[in-house]
Short mmCIF file of C-alpha atoms in Angstrom, two decimals:
data_model
loop_
_atom_site.label_atom_id
_atom_site.label_comp_id
_atom_site.label_asym_id
_atom_site.label_seq_id
_atom_site.Cartn_x
_atom_site.Cartn_y
_atom_site.Cartn_z
CA MET G 424 -14.70 9.06 -11.43
CA GLU G 425 -17.21 6.77 -9.80
CA VAL G 426 -15.80 5.57 -6.51
CA LYS G 427 -16.35 1.82 -6.38
CA ILE G 428 -15.00 1.02 -2.95
CA GLU G 429 -15.79 -1.54 -0.27
CA GLU G 430 -18.63 -0.41 2.00
CA SER G 431 -16.71 -0.15 5.29
CA TRP G 432 -14.22 2.17 3.59
CA ARG G 433 -17.04 4.14 2.00
CA GLY G 434 -18.36 4.79 5.49
CA GLN G 435 -14.97 5.72 6.93
CA LEU G 436 -14.09 8.06 4.05
CA ALA G 437 -17.50 9.58 3.33
CA ASP G 438 -16.35 13.01 4.50
CA GLU G 439 -13.37 12.91 2.14
CA PHE G 440 -15.52 11.97 -0.84
CA GLY G 441 -17.70 15.00 -0.12
CA LYS G 442 -14.88 17.56 -0.02
CA PRO G 443 -14.15 19.89 -2.96
CA TYR G 444 -10.59 18.60 -3.36
CA PHE G 445 -11.87 15.09 -4.02
CA SER G 446 -14.23 16.31 -6.72
CA GLU G 447 -11.27 18.10 -8.32
CA LEU G 448 -9.14 14.96 -7.95
CA ALA G 449 -11.82 12.79 -9.53
CA GLU G 450 -12.16 15.16 -12.47
CA ALA G 451 -8.39 15.30 -12.96
CA VAL G 452 -8.12 11.51 -12.91
CA ARG G 453 -11.03 11.21 -15.34
CA ARG G 454 -9.31 13.67 -17.67
CA GLU G 455 -5.98 11.85 -17.48
CA TYR G 456 -7.55 8.46 -18.23
CA GLY G 457 -9.43 10.04 -21.14
CA GLN G 458 -6.35 11.62 -22.73
CA PHE G 459 -3.54 9.21 -21.86
CA VAL G 460 -2.87 5.57 -21.08
CA CYS G 461 -2.94 5.34 -17.30
CA TYR G 462 -2.56 2.61 -14.71
CA PRO G 463 -3.98 0.67 -13.00
CA PRO G 464 -7.16 -0.09 -14.96
CA GLY G 465 -10.02 1.98 -13.59
CA ARG G 466 -11.69 -0.99 -11.93
CA LEU G 467 -8.52 -1.60 -9.86
CA ILE G 468 -7.84 1.94 -8.60
CA PHE G 469 -9.33 1.06 -5.19
CA ASN G 470 -8.29 -2.60 -5.26
CA ALA G 471 -6.33 -2.35 -2.00
CA PHE G 472 -9.49 -1.27 -0.18
CA ASN G 473 -11.78 -3.74 -1.92
CA LEU G 474 -9.60 -6.71 -0.92
CA CYS G 475 -9.14 -5.58 2.69
CA ALA G 476 -12.06 -4.05 4.59
CA PHE G 477 -11.38 -1.35 7.17
CA GLU G 478 -12.11 -3.63 10.13
CA ASP G 479 -9.93 -6.42 8.68
CA VAL G 480 -6.71 -4.39 8.38
CA LYS G 481 -3.84 -5.71 10.47
CA VAL G 482 -0.82 -4.34 8.60
CA VAL G 483 -0.30 -1.28 6.40
CA ILE G 484 2.51 -1.20 3.82
CA ILE G 485 2.89 2.20 2.16
CA GLY G 486 4.23 2.57 -1.38
CA GLN G 487 4.63 5.73 -3.43
CA ASP G 488 2.75 5.27 -6.71
CA PRO G 489 1.72 2.44 -9.06
CA TYR G 490 4.05 0.71 -11.49
CA HIS G 491 3.90 2.62 -14.76
CA GLU G 492 4.65 -0.03 -17.40
CA PRO G 493 2.02 -2.16 -19.20
CA GLY G 494 0.38 -4.96 -17.24
CA GLN G 495 2.14 -4.29 -13.94
CA ALA G 496 -0.15 -2.13 -11.78
CA MET G 497 -2.98 -3.88 -9.97
CA GLY G 498 -3.91 -1.35 -7.28
CA LEU G 499 -1.73 -2.95 -4.59
CA SER G 500 1.62 -1.49 -3.57
CA PHE G 501 4.62 -3.61 -4.62
CA SER G 502 2.34 -6.22 -6.26
CA VAL G 503 2.16 -7.39 -9.88
CA PRO G 504 -0.12 -9.94 -11.59
CA ASP G 505 0.91 -13.58 -11.79
CA THR G 506 2.15 -13.34 -15.39
CA ILE G 507 4.47 -10.36 -14.79
CA ALA G 508 8.13 -10.70 -13.80
CA ILE G 509 8.71 -9.96 -10.11
CA PRO G 510 10.04 -6.36 -9.79
CA PRO G 511 13.42 -5.75 -8.11
CA SER G 512 11.97 -4.23 -4.90
CA LEU G 513 9.67 -7.20 -4.42
CA VAL G 514 12.56 -9.57 -5.10
CA ASN G 515 14.34 -7.97 -2.13
CA ILE G 516 11.19 -8.13 -0.01
CA TYR G 517 10.94 -11.84 -0.74
CA LYS G 518 14.64 -12.32 0.09
CA GLU G 519 14.17 -10.68 3.49
CA ILE G 520 11.07 -12.75 4.21
CA ALA G 521 12.94 -15.96 3.34
CA ALA G 522 15.88 -15.01 5.56
CA ASP G 523 13.64 -13.80 8.39
CA LEU G 524 11.10 -16.60 8.44
CA GLY G 525 12.81 -19.46 6.61
CA THR G 526 10.02 -19.70 4.04
CA VAL G 527 10.17 -20.70 0.38
CA THR G 528 10.19 -17.75 -2.01
CA PRO G 529 6.99 -17.49 -4.10
CA GLN G 530 7.22 -17.66 -7.88
CA SER G 531 4.56 -14.96 -8.31
CA GLY G 532 4.59 -11.28 -7.42
CA ASN G 533 0.83 -11.20 -6.89
CA LEU G 534 0.29 -10.05 -3.29
CA SER G 535 -3.49 -10.43 -3.26
CA ARG G 536 -2.99 -13.27 -0.78
CA TRP G 537 -1.48 -10.74 1.66
CA ALA G 538 -4.36 -8.31 1.14
CA LYS G 539 -6.92 -11.01 1.88
CA GLN G 540 -5.17 -11.68 5.21
CA GLY G 541 -5.42 -8.06 6.33
CA VAL G 542 -2.43 -6.34 4.73
CA LEU G 543 -3.45 -2.98 3.25
CA LEU G 544 -1.07 -2.46 0.34
CA LEU G 545 -1.53 1.29 0.04
CA ASN G 546 0.13 3.48 -2.55
CA ALA G 547 0.14 7.14 -1.53
CA THR G 548 -0.84 7.99 -5.11
CA LEU G 549 -3.36 5.57 -6.61
CA THR G 550 -2.90 6.26 -10.33
CA VAL G 551 -0.10 7.05 -12.79
CA ARG G 552 0.36 7.96 -16.44
CA ALA G 553 2.04 5.25 -18.52
CA HIS G 554 5.85 5.38 -18.52
CA VAL G 555 5.98 8.47 -16.26
CA ALA G 556 6.68 7.73 -12.60
CA ASN G 557 5.00 10.05 -10.06
CA SER G 558 3.05 11.76 -12.85
CA HIS G 559 -0.17 11.89 -10.79
CA GLN G 560 1.44 12.84 -7.51
CA HIS G 561 0.24 16.43 -7.90
CA LEU G 562 -3.42 15.55 -8.52
CA GLY G 563 -4.42 15.35 -4.85
CA TRP G 564 -4.18 11.66 -4.04
CA GLY G 565 -1.80 12.38 -1.17
CA ARG G 566 -4.47 14.25 0.77
CA PHE G 567 -6.86 11.34 0.33
CA THR G 568 -4.42 8.61 1.33
CA ASP G 569 -3.20 10.66 4.30
CA ALA G 570 -6.82 10.65 5.43
CA VAL G 571 -6.85 6.86 5.04
CA ILE G 572 -3.78 6.51 7.28
CA SER G 573 -5.25 8.90 9.83
CA ALA G 574 -8.57 7.03 9.86
CA LEU G 575 -6.76 3.77 10.57
CA SER G 576 -4.60 5.34 13.27
CA THR G 577 -7.62 6.86 15.00
CA GLY G 578 -10.24 4.19 14.43
CA ARG G 579 -8.25 1.02 14.97
CA GLU G 580 -5.78 -0.32 17.55
CA ASN G 581 -2.69 -2.53 17.41
CA LEU G 582 -1.97 -2.21 13.70
CA VAL G 583 1.50 -2.62 12.21
CA PHE G 584 2.66 0.14 9.87
CA MET G 585 5.66 -0.74 7.68
CA LEU G 586 7.39 2.43 6.46
CA TRP G 587 10.08 1.69 3.90
CA GLY G 588 12.14 4.58 2.55
CA GLY G 589 12.03 8.32 3.12
CA PHE G 590 8.69 8.89 1.45
CA ALA G 591 6.84 6.28 3.51
CA ARG G 592 8.60 7.37 6.67
CA SER G 593 7.31 10.92 6.12
CA LYS G 594 3.85 9.52 6.98
CA LYS G 595 4.94 8.60 10.51
CA SER G 596 3.46 11.79 11.98
CA LEU G 597 -0.02 10.59 10.96
CA ILE G 598 0.25 7.48 13.14
CA ASP G 599 -0.41 7.25 16.88
CA GLN G 600 2.59 5.23 18.05
CA GLY G 601 0.97 4.74 21.44
CA LYS G 602 -1.65 2.52 19.77
CA HIS G 603 0.25 0.97 16.88
CA LEU G 604 3.62 -0.55 15.98
CA VAL G 605 5.66 1.42 13.43
CA LEU G 606 8.48 -0.44 11.67
CA GLU G 607 10.91 1.69 9.65
CA SER G 608 13.76 0.91 7.28
CA VAL G 609 15.32 1.95 4.00
CA HIS G 610 13.40 1.15 0.82
CA PRO G 611 13.76 -2.40 -0.58
CA SER G 612 14.77 -1.12 -4.03
CA PRO G 613 18.24 -2.38 -5.06
CA LEU G 614 19.72 1.13 -4.90
CA SER G 615 18.70 1.56 -1.26
CA ALA G 616 18.74 -2.04 -0.02
CA ASN G 617 22.29 -2.73 -1.20
CA ARG G 618 23.58 0.22 0.82
CA GLY G 619 22.44 -1.52 3.99
CA GLY G 620 19.50 -1.33 6.31
CA TRP G 621 17.00 -3.44 4.44
CA PHE G 622 18.34 -6.94 4.79
CA GLY G 623 18.13 -8.11 8.37
CA ASN G 624 15.42 -5.65 9.43
CA ARG G 625 13.22 -8.63 10.43
CA HIS G 626 10.05 -6.65 9.85
CA PHE G 627 8.01 -9.72 9.00
CA SER G 628 8.78 -11.74 12.12
CA ARG G 629 8.49 -8.61 14.29
CA CYS G 630 5.10 -7.91 12.76
CA ASN G 631 3.88 -11.44 13.40
CA GLU G 632 5.16 -11.41 16.98
CA TYR G 633 3.25 -8.17 17.62
CA LEU G 634 0.04 -9.51 16.09
CA LEU G 635 0.30 -12.66 18.16
CA GLN G 636 0.86 -10.64 21.34
CA HIS G 637 -2.36 -8.78 20.63
CA GLY G 638 -4.48 -11.84 19.97
CA GLN G 639 -4.47 -11.71 16.20
CA ARG G 640 -3.66 -14.34 13.61
CA GLN G 641 -0.23 -13.97 12.07
CA ILE G 642 0.28 -13.17 8.40
CA GLU G 643 1.41 -16.00 6.15
CA TRP G 644 4.01 -14.03 4.25
#
């Protein structure tokens, strides 16, 4: 797998790319894409990084793995292309944003506009086999994306990490909370959100208030 990734990230992650586990990961991903239908398309595997350079990151939203049905995955957590129906978790994200900020709900689930403002939409696993959720979780992506989170925690200051659900919250130990704001809640999926704890978490206004306090432009959610 040729790593086509934005240059600032290439510099930050050069050590990871040189480690044996990453060579094994790349070979496993290459094999999976050769034998099965996998998502996202190869050119979009590192889309989250290519749309948001290391020095431009303001917010990190951690997902688990890509959508696994045709046409959905675009290399950004929670995001789908313009022509795809908005998934249930993103519907609930949009509902909370509207309630929190009083904004009009978008008609598209494409979150590229967030990425271009400095929101790193990071899935812990960057690829998936069609129709099989978490099918690439064992390939080694977790070690790589943990290194991404650690690099941001160490190399940047005053970032906002949004950890939604148990899986994302398990990454909390990688983040220096003395330097960054960590916002936690249940996952926005209907199963979790409807039990309470998602709606009313005000993560989006709290994020913007923090960014403003630290001299940064707010995100237009």
